[in-house]
PDB file of C-alpha atoms in Angstrom:
ATOM      1  CA  SER A 131      -3.120  -2.803 -28.332  1.00  0.00           C
ATOM      2  CA  ARG A 132      -5.472  -1.938 -25.492  1.00  0.00           C
ATOM      3  CA  ASN A 133      -6.731   1.593 -25.018  1.00  0.00           C
ATOM      4  CA  TYR A 134      -7.058   2.404 -21.318  1.00  0.00           C
ATOM      5  CA  ALA A 135      -9.240   5.255 -20.139  1.00  0.00           C
ATOM      6  CA  LYS A 136      -7.009   8.151 -19.150  1.00  0.00           C
ATOM      7  CA  TYR A 137      -7.786   8.163 -15.444  1.00  0.00           C
ATOM      8  CA  THR A 138      -5.632  10.091 -13.011  1.00  0.00           C
ATOM      9  CA  LYS A 139      -3.357   7.686 -11.161  1.00  0.00           C
ATOM     10  CA  ALA A 140      -1.147   7.924  -8.108  1.00  0.00           C
ATOM     11  CA  ALA A 141       1.897   8.764 -10.254  1.00  0.00           C
ATOM     12  CA  GLU A 142       0.205  12.032 -11.197  1.00  0.00           C
ATOM     13  CA  LEU A 143      -0.152  12.870  -7.503  1.00  0.00           C
ATOM     14  CA  ALA A 144       3.468  11.849  -6.911  1.00  0.00           C
ATOM     15  CA  LYS A 145       4.447  14.712  -9.221  1.00  0.00           C
ATOM     16  CA  LEU A 146       2.881  17.062  -6.668  1.00  0.00           C
ATOM     17  CA  LEU A 147       5.035  15.579  -3.906  1.00  0.00           C
ATOM     18  CA  VAL A 148       8.160  16.069  -6.017  1.00  0.00           C
ATOM     19  CA  GLY A 149       7.182  19.732  -6.287  1.00  0.00           C
ATOM     20  CA  GLY A 150       6.664  20.011  -2.533  1.00  0.00           C
ATOM     21  CA  VAL A 151       2.859  20.114  -2.738  1.00  0.00           C
ATOM     22  CA  VAL A 152       0.928  18.124  -0.127  1.00  0.00           C
ATOM     23  CA  PHE A 153      -2.565  16.633  -0.320  1.00  0.00           C
ATOM     24  CA  PRO A 154      -4.768  14.657   2.095  1.00  0.00           C
ATOM     25  CA  ILE A 155      -5.233  10.884   1.922  1.00  0.00           C
ATOM     26  CA  ASP A 156      -8.071   8.685   3.196  1.00  0.00           C
ATOM     27  CA  ALA A 157      -7.347   5.047   4.116  1.00  0.00           C
ATOM     28  CA  LEU A 158     -10.406   2.815   4.438  1.00  0.00           C
ATOM     29  CA  GLY A 159     -10.726  -0.833   5.286  1.00  0.00           C
ATOM     30  CA  ASN A 160     -11.078  -3.278   8.128  1.00  0.00           C
ATOM     31  CA  SER A 161      -9.166  -3.908  11.355  1.00  0.00           C
ATOM     32  CA  THR A 162      -5.921  -4.494   9.465  1.00  0.00           C
ATOM     33  CA  MET A 163      -6.135  -0.964   8.039  1.00  0.00           C
ATOM     34  CA  LYS A 164      -7.157   0.431  11.417  1.00  0.00           C
ATOM     35  CA  GLY A 165      -4.177  -1.461  12.813  1.00  0.00           C
ATOM     36  CA  VAL A 166      -5.565  -3.325  15.800  1.00  0.00           C
ATOM     37  CA  THR A 167      -2.975  -5.149  17.859  1.00  0.00           C
ATOM     38  CA  SER A 168      -2.583  -8.840  17.174  1.00  0.00           C
ATOM     39  CA  GLY A 169      -3.766 -10.712  20.255  1.00  0.00           C
ATOM     40  CA  ASN A 170      -5.299  -7.572  21.797  1.00  0.00           C
ATOM     41  CA  ILE A 171      -7.756  -6.201  19.247  1.00  0.00           C
ATOM     42  CA  SER A 172      -9.075  -3.517  21.606  1.00  0.00           C
ATOM     43  CA  VAL A 173      -5.789  -1.599  21.227  1.00  0.00           C
ATOM     44  CA  GLN A 174      -4.703   0.210  18.047  1.00  0.00           C
ATOM     45  CA  ASN A 175      -1.067  -0.392  17.139  1.00  0.00           C
ATOM     46  CA  PRO A 176       0.707   2.993  16.811  1.00  0.00           C
ATOM     47  CA  PHE A 177       2.461   1.553  13.749  1.00  0.00           C
ATOM     48  CA  ASN A 178      -0.804   1.072  11.888  1.00  0.00           C
ATOM     49  CA  PRO A 179      -0.464   1.194   8.062  1.00  0.00           C
ATOM     50  CA  PRO A 180      -1.773   4.777   7.521  1.00  0.00           C
ATOM     51  CA  ALA A 181       0.568   6.095  10.242  1.00  0.00           C
ATOM     52  CA  VAL A 182       3.521   4.289   8.685  1.00  0.00           C
ATOM     53  CA  LEU A 183       2.547   5.560   5.218  1.00  0.00           C
ATOM     54  CA  LYS A 184       2.607   9.122   6.581  1.00  0.00           C
ATOM     55  CA  GLU A 185       6.037   8.527   8.151  1.00  0.00           C
ATOM     56  CA  THR A 186       7.375   6.955   4.947  1.00  0.00           C
ATOM     57  CA  ILE A 187       6.314   9.886   2.764  1.00  0.00           C
ATOM     58  CA  ASN A 188       7.891  12.275   5.257  1.00  0.00           C
ATOM     59  CA  ASN A 189      11.119  10.248   5.203  1.00  0.00           C
ATOM     60  CA  LEU A 190      11.281  10.255   1.391  1.00  0.00           C
ATOM     61  CA  TYR A 191       9.955  13.713   0.521  1.00  0.00           C
ATOM     62  CA  GLY A 192      10.376  15.709   3.731  1.00  0.00           C
ATOM     63  CA  LEU A 193       6.650  16.454   3.623  1.00  0.00           C
ATOM     64  CA  SER A 194       3.971  15.867   6.249  1.00  0.00           C
ATOM     65  CA  LEU A 195       0.734  14.646   4.686  1.00  0.00           C
ATOM     66  CA  THR A 196      -2.624  14.283   6.375  1.00  0.00           C
ATOM     67  CA  VAL A 197      -3.439  10.565   6.269  1.00  0.00           C
ATOM     68  CA  ASN A 198      -6.866   9.807   7.719  1.00  0.00           C
ATOM     69  CA  ASN A 199      -7.185   6.292   9.139  1.00  0.00           C
ATOM     70  CA  LEU A 200     -10.836   5.374   8.522  1.00  0.00           C
ATOM     71  CA  GLY A 201     -10.476   1.631   9.043  1.00  0.00           C
ATOM     72  CA  ILE A 202     -13.327  -0.036  10.964  1.00  0.00           C
ATOM     73  CA  SER A 203     -12.892  -3.462  12.526  1.00  0.00           C
ATOM     74  CA  GLY A 204     -15.032  -6.350  11.331  1.00  0.00           C
ATOM     75  CA  THR A 205     -16.438  -4.598   8.271  1.00  0.00           C
ATOM     76  CA  THR A 206     -16.709  -5.533   4.588  1.00  0.00           C
ATOM     77  CA  MET A 207     -16.569  -3.732   1.264  1.00  0.00           C
ATOM     78  CA  ALA A 208     -20.371  -4.027   0.919  1.00  0.00           C
ATOM     79  CA  GLU A 209     -20.933  -2.480   4.361  1.00  0.00           C
ATOM     80  CA  MET A 210     -18.564   0.387   3.574  1.00  0.00           C
ATOM     81  CA  LEU A 211     -20.377   1.140   0.326  1.00  0.00           C
ATOM     82  CA  ALA A 212     -23.812   1.042   1.977  1.00  0.00           C
ATOM     83  CA  GLY A 213     -22.747   2.966   5.081  1.00  0.00           C
ATOM     84  CA  THR A 214     -23.786   0.098   7.356  1.00  0.00           C
ATOM     85  CA  ASP A 215     -20.255  -0.209   8.752  1.00  0.00           C
ATOM     86  CA  GLY A 216     -20.937   2.143  11.637  1.00  0.00           C
ATOM     87  CA  SER A 217     -19.386   5.153   9.917  1.00  0.00           C
ATOM     88  CA  GLY A 218     -22.732   6.935   9.575  1.00  0.00           C
ATOM     89  CA  SER A 219     -22.687   7.609   5.826  1.00  0.00           C
ATOM     90  CA  THR A 220     -22.474   5.819   2.504  1.00  0.00           C
ATOM     91  CA  PHE A 221     -19.183   5.650   0.658  1.00  0.00           C
ATOM     92  CA  ALA A 222     -20.607   7.867  -2.089  1.00  0.00           C
ATOM     93  CA  ASP A 223     -21.455  10.532   0.485  1.00  0.00           C
ATOM     94  CA  LYS A 224     -17.963  10.290   1.970  1.00  0.00           C
ATOM     95  CA  MET A 225     -16.351  10.772  -1.433  1.00  0.00           C
ATOM     96  CA  GLY A 226     -18.606  13.722  -2.117  1.00  0.00           C
ATOM     97  CA  SER A 227     -17.448  15.515   1.018  1.00  0.00           C
ATOM     98  CA  THR A 228     -13.832  14.467   1.672  1.00  0.00           C
ATOM     99  CA  ALA A 229     -10.940  16.709   0.683  1.00  0.00           C
ATOM    100  CA  ALA A 230      -8.709  13.663   0.142  1.00  0.00           C
ATOM    101  CA  LYS A 231      -7.284  13.190  -3.334  1.00  0.00           C
ATOM    102  CA  LEU A 232      -6.009   9.631  -2.808  1.00  0.00           C
ATOM    103  CA  ILE A 233      -8.214   6.828  -1.453  1.00  0.00           C
ATOM    104  CA  TYR A 234      -6.765   3.526  -0.236  1.00  0.00           C
ATOM    105  CA  CYS A 235      -8.980   0.514   0.488  1.00  0.00           C
ATOM    106  CA  ASN A 236      -7.992  -2.960   1.756  1.00  0.00           C
ATOM    107  CA  HIS A 237     -11.434  -4.555   2.259  1.00  0.00           C
ATOM    108  CA  CYS A 238     -11.041  -8.259   1.514  1.00  0.00           C
ATOM    109  CA  ILE A 239     -10.448 -10.387   4.621  1.00  0.00           C
ATOM    110  CA  ASN A 240     -13.930 -10.021   6.138  1.00  0.00           C
ATOM    111  CA  ASP A 241     -15.554 -10.361   2.717  1.00  0.00           C
ATOM    112  CA  SER A 242     -13.827 -13.728   2.498  1.00  0.00           C
ATOM    113  CA  GLN A 243     -14.442 -14.732   6.127  1.00  0.00           C
ATOM    114  CA  LYS A 244     -18.158 -13.929   5.894  1.00  0.00           C
ATOM    115  CA  ASP A 245     -18.287 -15.802   2.582  1.00  0.00           C
ATOM    116  CA  THR A 246     -19.624 -12.921   0.500  1.00  0.00           C
ATOM    117  CA  ASP A 247     -20.604 -14.187  -2.943  1.00  0.00           C
ATOM    118  CA  ILE A 248     -17.354 -13.778  -4.850  1.00  0.00           C
ATOM    119  CA  HIS A 249     -19.034 -12.327  -7.939  1.00  0.00           C
ATOM    120  CA  GLN A 250     -20.786  -9.766  -5.732  1.00  0.00           C
ATOM    121  CA  TYR A 251     -17.422  -8.951  -4.159  1.00  0.00           C
ATOM    122  CA  ARG A 252     -16.075  -8.247  -7.642  1.00  0.00           C
ATOM    123  CA  LEU A 253     -18.981  -5.883  -8.317  1.00  0.00           C
ATOM    124  CA  ASN A 254     -18.379  -4.166  -4.968  1.00  0.00           C
ATOM    125  CA  VAL A 255     -14.705  -3.546  -5.748  1.00  0.00           C
ATOM    126  CA  ILE A 256     -15.688  -2.148  -9.152  1.00  0.00           C
ATOM    127  CA  GLU A 257     -18.223   0.141  -7.471  1.00  0.00           C
ATOM    128  CA  PHE A 258     -15.551   1.414  -5.069  1.00  0.00           C
ATOM    129  CA  VAL A 259     -13.355   2.375  -8.028  1.00  0.00           C
ATOM    130  CA  SER A 260     -16.244   3.949  -9.923  1.00  0.00           C
ATOM    131  CA  ILE A 261     -17.384   6.116  -6.997  1.00  0.00           C
ATOM    132  CA  CYS A 262     -13.827   7.334  -6.417  1.00  0.00           C
ATOM    133  CA  ARG A 263     -13.399   8.345 -10.034  1.00  0.00           C
ATOM    134  CA  ILE A 264     -16.819   9.987 -10.339  1.00  0.00           C
ATOM    135  CA  ASN A 265     -15.727  12.238  -7.464  1.00  0.00           C
ATOM    136  CA  ASP A 266     -12.300  12.931  -9.009  1.00  0.00           C
ATOM    137  CA  LYS A 267     -10.445  10.807  -6.447  1.00  0.00           C
ATOM    138  CA  VAL A 268      -7.588   8.414  -7.194  1.00  0.00           C
ATOM    139  CA  PRO A 269      -8.378   4.893  -5.900  1.00  0.00           C
ATOM    140  CA  VAL A 270      -5.685   2.515  -4.713  1.00  0.00           C
ATOM    141  CA  LEU A 271      -6.586  -1.109  -4.018  1.00  0.00           C
ATOM    142  CA  VAL A 272      -4.593  -2.839  -1.280  1.00  0.00           C
ATOM    143  CA  THR A 273      -4.565  -6.627  -1.038  1.00  0.00           C
ATOM    144  CA  PRO A 274      -4.659  -7.930   2.559  1.00  0.00           C
ATOM    145  CA  ASN A 275      -1.947  -9.551   4.596  1.00  0.00           C
ATOM    146  CA  THR A 276      -1.914 -13.336   4.508  1.00  0.00           C
ATOM    147  CA  ASN A 277      -4.112 -15.232   6.988  1.00  0.00           C
ATOM    148  CA  PRO A 278      -2.197 -18.264   8.243  1.00  0.00           C
ATOM    149  CA  ALA A 279      -4.351 -20.829  10.016  1.00  0.00           C
ATOM    150  CA  VAL A 280      -3.249 -20.727  13.661  1.00  0.00           C
ATOM    151  CA  THR A 281      -4.126 -23.875  15.592  1.00  0.00           C
ATOM    152  CA  THR A 282      -4.081 -22.100  18.967  1.00  0.00           C
ATOM    153  CA  ASP A 283      -6.526 -19.399  17.868  1.00  0.00           C
ATOM    154  CA  THR A 284      -9.922 -19.490  16.180  1.00  0.00           C
ATOM    155  CA  ILE A 285      -9.796 -16.090  14.447  1.00  0.00           C
ATOM    156  CA  ILE A 286      -8.881 -17.760  11.134  1.00  0.00           C
ATOM    157  CA  THR A 287      -9.935 -21.308  10.320  1.00  0.00           C
ATOM    158  CA  GLU A 288      -8.110 -23.503   7.864  1.00  0.00           C
ATOM    159  CA  GLN A 289     -10.961 -23.112   5.374  1.00  0.00           C
ATOM    160  CA  GLU A 290     -10.891 -19.306   5.668  1.00  0.00           C
ATOM    161  CA  SER A 291      -7.134 -19.278   5.209  1.00  0.00           C
ATOM    162  CA  LYS A 292      -7.456 -21.229   1.969  1.00  0.00           C
ATOM    163  CA  ARG A 293     -10.396 -19.187   0.678  1.00  0.00           C
ATOM    164  CA  LEU A 294      -8.783 -15.747   1.010  1.00  0.00           C
ATOM    165  CA  ARG A 295      -6.572 -16.124  -2.072  1.00  0.00           C
ATOM    166  CA  ASN A 296      -9.657 -16.316  -4.317  1.00  0.00           C
ATOM    167  CA  TYR A 297     -10.822 -12.882  -3.125  1.00  0.00           C
ATOM    168  CA  VAL A 298      -7.308 -11.473  -3.433  1.00  0.00           C
ATOM    169  CA  ASN A 299      -7.226 -12.607  -7.053  1.00  0.00           C
ATOM    170  CA  VAL A 300     -10.532 -10.828  -7.699  1.00  0.00           C
ATOM    171  CA  MET A 301      -9.044  -7.584  -6.385  1.00  0.00           C
ATOM    172  CA  ARG A 302      -5.963  -8.063  -8.553  1.00  0.00           C
ATOM    173  CA  GLN A 303      -8.093  -8.715 -11.634  1.00  0.00           C
ATOM    174  CA  VAL A 304     -10.262  -5.635 -11.077  1.00  0.00           C
ATOM    175  CA  ALA A 305      -7.130  -3.518 -10.632  1.00  0.00           C
ATOM    176  CA  HIS A 306      -5.802  -4.856 -13.931  1.00  0.00           C
ATOM    177  CA  ASP A 307      -9.045  -4.505 -15.849  1.00  0.00           C
ATOM    178  CA  LEU A 308      -9.821  -0.972 -14.636  1.00  0.00           C
ATOM    179  CA  ASP A 309      -6.220   0.276 -14.633  1.00  0.00           C
ATOM    180  CA  VAL A 310      -6.157   0.929 -10.890  1.00  0.00           C
ATOM    181  CA  ASP A 311      -3.046   1.282  -8.732  1.00  0.00           C
ATOM    182  CA  LEU A 312      -2.548  -1.880  -6.670  1.00  0.00           C
ATOM    183  CA  VAL A 313      -0.482  -2.406  -3.538  1.00  0.00           C
ATOM    184  CA  ASP A 314      -0.140  -6.174  -3.439  1.00  0.00           C
ATOM    185  CA  ASN A 315       0.612  -6.721   0.243  1.00  0.00           C
ATOM    186  CA  PHE A 316      -0.590 -10.335   0.024  1.00  0.00           C
ATOM    187  CA  TYR A 317       2.237 -10.998  -2.451  1.00  0.00           C
ATOM    188  CA  TYR A 318       4.879  -9.315  -0.287  1.00  0.00           C
ATOM    189  CA  TYR A 319       3.757 -11.188   2.831  1.00  0.00           C
ATOM    190  CA  GLU A 320       4.129 -14.454   0.931  1.00  0.00           C
ATOM    191  CA  GLN A 321       7.571 -13.414  -0.311  1.00  0.00           C
ATOM    192  CA  THR A 322       8.632 -12.438   3.211  1.00  0.00           C
ATOM    193  CA  SER A 323       7.352 -15.748   4.613  1.00  0.00           C
ATOM    194  CA  ARG A 324      10.206 -17.486   2.800  1.00  0.00           C
ATOM    195  CA  MET A 325      12.491 -16.007   5.445  1.00  0.00           C
ATOM    196  CA  VAL A 326      10.107 -15.302   8.347  1.00  0.00           C
ATOM    197  CA  SER A 327       7.383 -17.591   9.686  1.00  0.00           C
ATOM    198  CA  PRO A 328       3.873 -16.574   8.552  1.00  0.00           C
ATOM    199  CA  VAL A 329       2.782 -16.764  12.188  1.00  0.00           C
ATOM    200  CA  THR A 330       5.562 -14.355  13.175  1.00  0.00           C
ATOM    201  CA  LEU A 331       4.206 -11.919  10.582  1.00  0.00           C
ATOM    202  CA  VAL A 332       0.556 -12.485  11.542  1.00  0.00           C
ATOM    203  CA  PRO A 333       0.516 -13.978  15.088  1.00  0.00           C
ATOM    204  CA  ASP A 334      -3.239 -14.420  15.534  1.00  0.00           C
ATOM    205  CA  GLY A 335      -3.865 -15.418  11.923  1.00  0.00           C
ATOM    206  CA  ALA A 336      -5.583 -12.156  10.960  1.00  0.00           C
ATOM    207  CA  HIS A 337      -3.764  -9.122  12.382  1.00  0.00           C
ATOM    208  CA  PRO A 338      -0.091  -8.435  11.649  1.00  0.00           C
ATOM    209  CA  SER A 339       2.672  -8.005  14.175  1.00  0.00           C
ATOM    210  CA  THR A 340       4.241  -4.565  14.495  1.00  0.00           C
ATOM    211  CA  GLU A 341       6.875  -5.416  11.868  1.00  0.00           C
ATOM    212  CA  GLY A 342       4.133  -6.730   9.591  1.00  0.00           C
ATOM    213  CA  TYR A 343       2.168  -3.498   9.947  1.00  0.00           C
ATOM    214  CA  LYS A 344       5.312  -1.516   9.151  1.00  0.00           C
ATOM    215  CA  MET A 345       5.739  -3.528   5.957  1.00  0.00           C
ATOM    216  CA  SER A 346       2.084  -2.959   5.012  1.00  0.00           C
ATOM    217  CA  GLY A 347       2.363   0.790   5.534  1.00  0.00           C
ATOM    218  CA  ARG A 348       5.646   1.198   3.694  1.00  0.00           C
ATOM    219  CA  ASN A 349       4.308  -0.788   0.771  1.00  0.00           C
ATOM    220  CA  MET A 350       1.381   1.617   0.541  1.00  0.00           C
ATOM    221  CA  ALA A 351       3.896   4.272  -0.535  1.00  0.00           C
ATOM    222  CA  ILE A 352       4.945   2.273  -3.623  1.00  0.00           C
ATOM    223  CA  PRO A 353       2.510   4.038  -6.019  1.00  0.00           C
ATOM    224  CA  LEU A 354       3.887   7.399  -4.871  1.00  0.00           C
ATOM    225  CA  VAL A 355       7.597   6.790  -5.343  1.00  0.00           C
ATOM    226  CA  SER A 356      10.068   5.909  -8.055  1.00  0.00           C
ATOM    227  CA  ALA A 357      11.931   2.864  -6.817  1.00  0.00           C
ATOM    228  CA  HIS A 358      14.173   0.160  -8.233  1.00  0.00           C
ATOM    229  CA  THR A 359      13.332  -3.449  -7.383  1.00  0.00           C
ATOM    230  CA  LEU A 360      15.930  -5.823  -5.959  1.00  0.00           C
ATOM    231  CA  SER A 361      14.846  -9.334  -6.883  1.00  0.00           C
ATOM    232  CA  LYS A 362      18.000 -11.336  -7.582  1.00  0.00           C
ATOM    233  CA  ALA A 363      21.707 -11.380  -6.874  1.00  0.00           C
ATOM    234  CA  TRP A 364      23.676  -8.411  -8.268  1.00  0.00           C
ATOM    235  CA  ASP A 365      20.629  -6.187  -8.686  1.00  0.00           C
ATOM    236  CA  LYS A 366      21.428  -2.574  -7.797  1.00  0.00           C
ATOM    237  CA  ALA A 367      19.399   0.381  -6.580  1.00  0.00           C
ATOM    238  CA  GLY A 368      21.110   3.728  -6.977  1.00  0.00           C
ATOM    239  CA  LEU A 369      20.054   7.369  -6.998  1.00  0.00           C
ATOM    240  CA  ALA A 370      19.299   7.510 -10.727  1.00  0.00           C
ATOM    241  CA  ASN A 371      15.529   7.456 -11.320  1.00  0.00           C
ATOM    242  CA  SER A 372      14.859   6.886  -7.614  1.00  0.00           C
ATOM    243  CA  THR A 373      12.952   8.798  -4.973  1.00  0.00           C
ATOM    244  CA  TYR A 374      15.296   9.854  -2.196  1.00  0.00           C
ATOM    245  CA  LEU A 375      15.691  12.492   0.512  1.00  0.00           C
ATOM    246  CA  ASP A 376      19.210  13.753   1.174  1.00  0.00           C
ATOM    247  CA  ASN A 377      20.890  16.164   3.570  1.00  0.00           C
ATOM    248  CA  ILE A 378      22.578  18.458   1.016  1.00  0.00           C
ATOM    249  CA  THR A 379      21.930  22.116   1.793  1.00  0.00           C
ATOM    250  CA  SER A 380      24.304  23.935  -0.585  1.00  0.00           C
ATOM    251  CA  SER A 381      26.707  23.408  -3.511  1.00  0.00           C
ATOM    252  CA  ARG A 382      24.449  20.606  -4.737  1.00  0.00           C
ATOM    253  CA  ARG A 383      25.772  18.711  -7.735  1.00  0.00           C
ATOM    254  CA  TYR A 384      24.257  15.627  -9.318  1.00  0.00           C
ATOM    255  CA  GLN A 385      26.085  13.875 -12.139  1.00  0.00           C
ATOM    256  CA  ASN A 386      26.152  10.536 -13.903  1.00  0.00           C
ATOM    257  CA  ILE A 387      29.334   8.532 -13.843  1.00  0.00           C
ATOM    258  CA  GLY A 388      30.220   5.114 -15.205  1.00  0.00           C
ATOM    259  CA  THR A 389      28.572   3.428 -18.172  1.00  0.00           C
ATOM    260  CA  PRO A 390      25.303   4.843 -19.578  1.00  0.00           C
ATOM    261  CA  PHE A 391      23.418   1.717 -18.538  1.00  0.00           C
ATOM    262  CA  ASP A 392      24.718   1.495 -14.985  1.00  0.00           C
ATOM    263  CA  ARG A 393      21.756   2.155 -12.672  1.00  0.00           C
ATOM    264  CA  PHE A 394      24.199   2.979  -9.888  1.00  0.00           C
ATOM    265  CA  SER A 395      25.765   5.878 -11.825  1.00  0.00           C
ATOM    266  CA  GLY A 396      24.009   8.725  -9.971  1.00  0.00           C
ATOM    267  CA  ASN A 397      26.599  10.701  -7.994  1.00  0.00           C
ATOM    268  CA  LEU A 398      25.509  13.387  -5.518  1.00  0.00           C
ATOM    269  CA  SER A 399      27.832  15.857  -3.848  1.00  0.00           C
ATOM    270  CA  GLY A 400      27.514  19.036  -1.813  1.00  0.00           C
ATOM    271  CA  VAL A 401      27.601  20.470   1.677  1.00  0.00           C
ATOM    272  CA  ARG A 402      25.416  18.559   4.083  1.00  0.00           C
ATOM    273  CA  GLN A 403      23.457  19.765   7.074  1.00  0.00           C
ATOM    274  CA  GLU A 404      25.501  18.749  10.113  1.00  0.00           C
ATOM    275  CA  SER A 405      22.487  17.534  12.081  1.00  0.00           C
ATOM    276  CA  LEU A 406      21.484  15.087   9.358  1.00  0.00           C
ATOM    277  CA  THR A 407      23.340  12.107   7.990  1.00  0.00           C
ATOM    278  CA  GLY A 408      22.838   9.796   5.076  1.00  0.00           C
ATOM    279  CA  ILE A 409      20.186   9.488   2.390  1.00  0.00           C
ATOM    280  CA  ASN A 410      16.730   7.925   2.610  1.00  0.00           C
ATOM    281  CA  LEU A 411      16.377   5.924  -0.596  1.00  0.00           C
ATOM    282  CA  ALA A 412      13.212   4.167  -1.773  1.00  0.00           C
ATOM    283  CA  LEU A 413      13.685   0.621  -3.013  1.00  0.00           C
ATOM    284  CA  ILE A 414      11.527  -2.485  -3.302  1.00  0.00           C
ATOM    285  CA  LEU A 415      13.017  -5.656  -1.837  1.00  0.00           C
ATOM    286  CA  ASP A 416      11.338  -8.475  -3.767  1.00  0.00           C
ATOM    287  CA  CYS A 417      13.555 -11.384  -2.891  1.00  0.00           C
TER     288      CYS A 417
END
């Protein structure tokens, strides 16, 4: 068996949310974390991933978190660490001064585009994790959206599109080796592209559409929720062992019905608030 170091992970912070306790979050990365508009990179999409993460947590916990969008267009992991990304300070200095408990980072696309030595990229990702943990922060690595080669645009070349997967796999491996929470957006974009054109998801080859950004931001909530995964026909996602926000204000009663192994057995009853309807239920659609 493998003995992992007992680092604090996002699930530990999720326990705070369950108890109604809020904490600040920092989200760092490139233009796809900042959320620039595909085809008009001078404009920030209001549905940028950190904004959607904030909305998602509010929808599932009824809590408003501070989520700081610190994404900077055109920058790399190495530049973020060194403070040469235009932010004015090194990453170590930022972690020494920020009140955030949870730190997301999606630096990968520009590291690949600028052809950073892939072994150096691995060391940079490891350094990001190390600096977070030294400062008692919880790191979360976020793989990038896919980069389809778009023939009508030169943002992403065919070679860059092919090369990105190698850097994504480095991030995945570091997350595995160091026991770091990973939001694998690259995987979910590929899964979604079975039903939706990759160019619809990422029109200019680098920056997602509004619906793509919404997917990226919602996925960032995965480490902070308890959610069933729907991956094949007849899979179910019920209230049992799930994160959900309901509208019951009094006479609350939760009970299990059906067979002991039926995931759909959670039954909730009570008097609802008239101005609210339904239940917001977290689930992962992996299909």
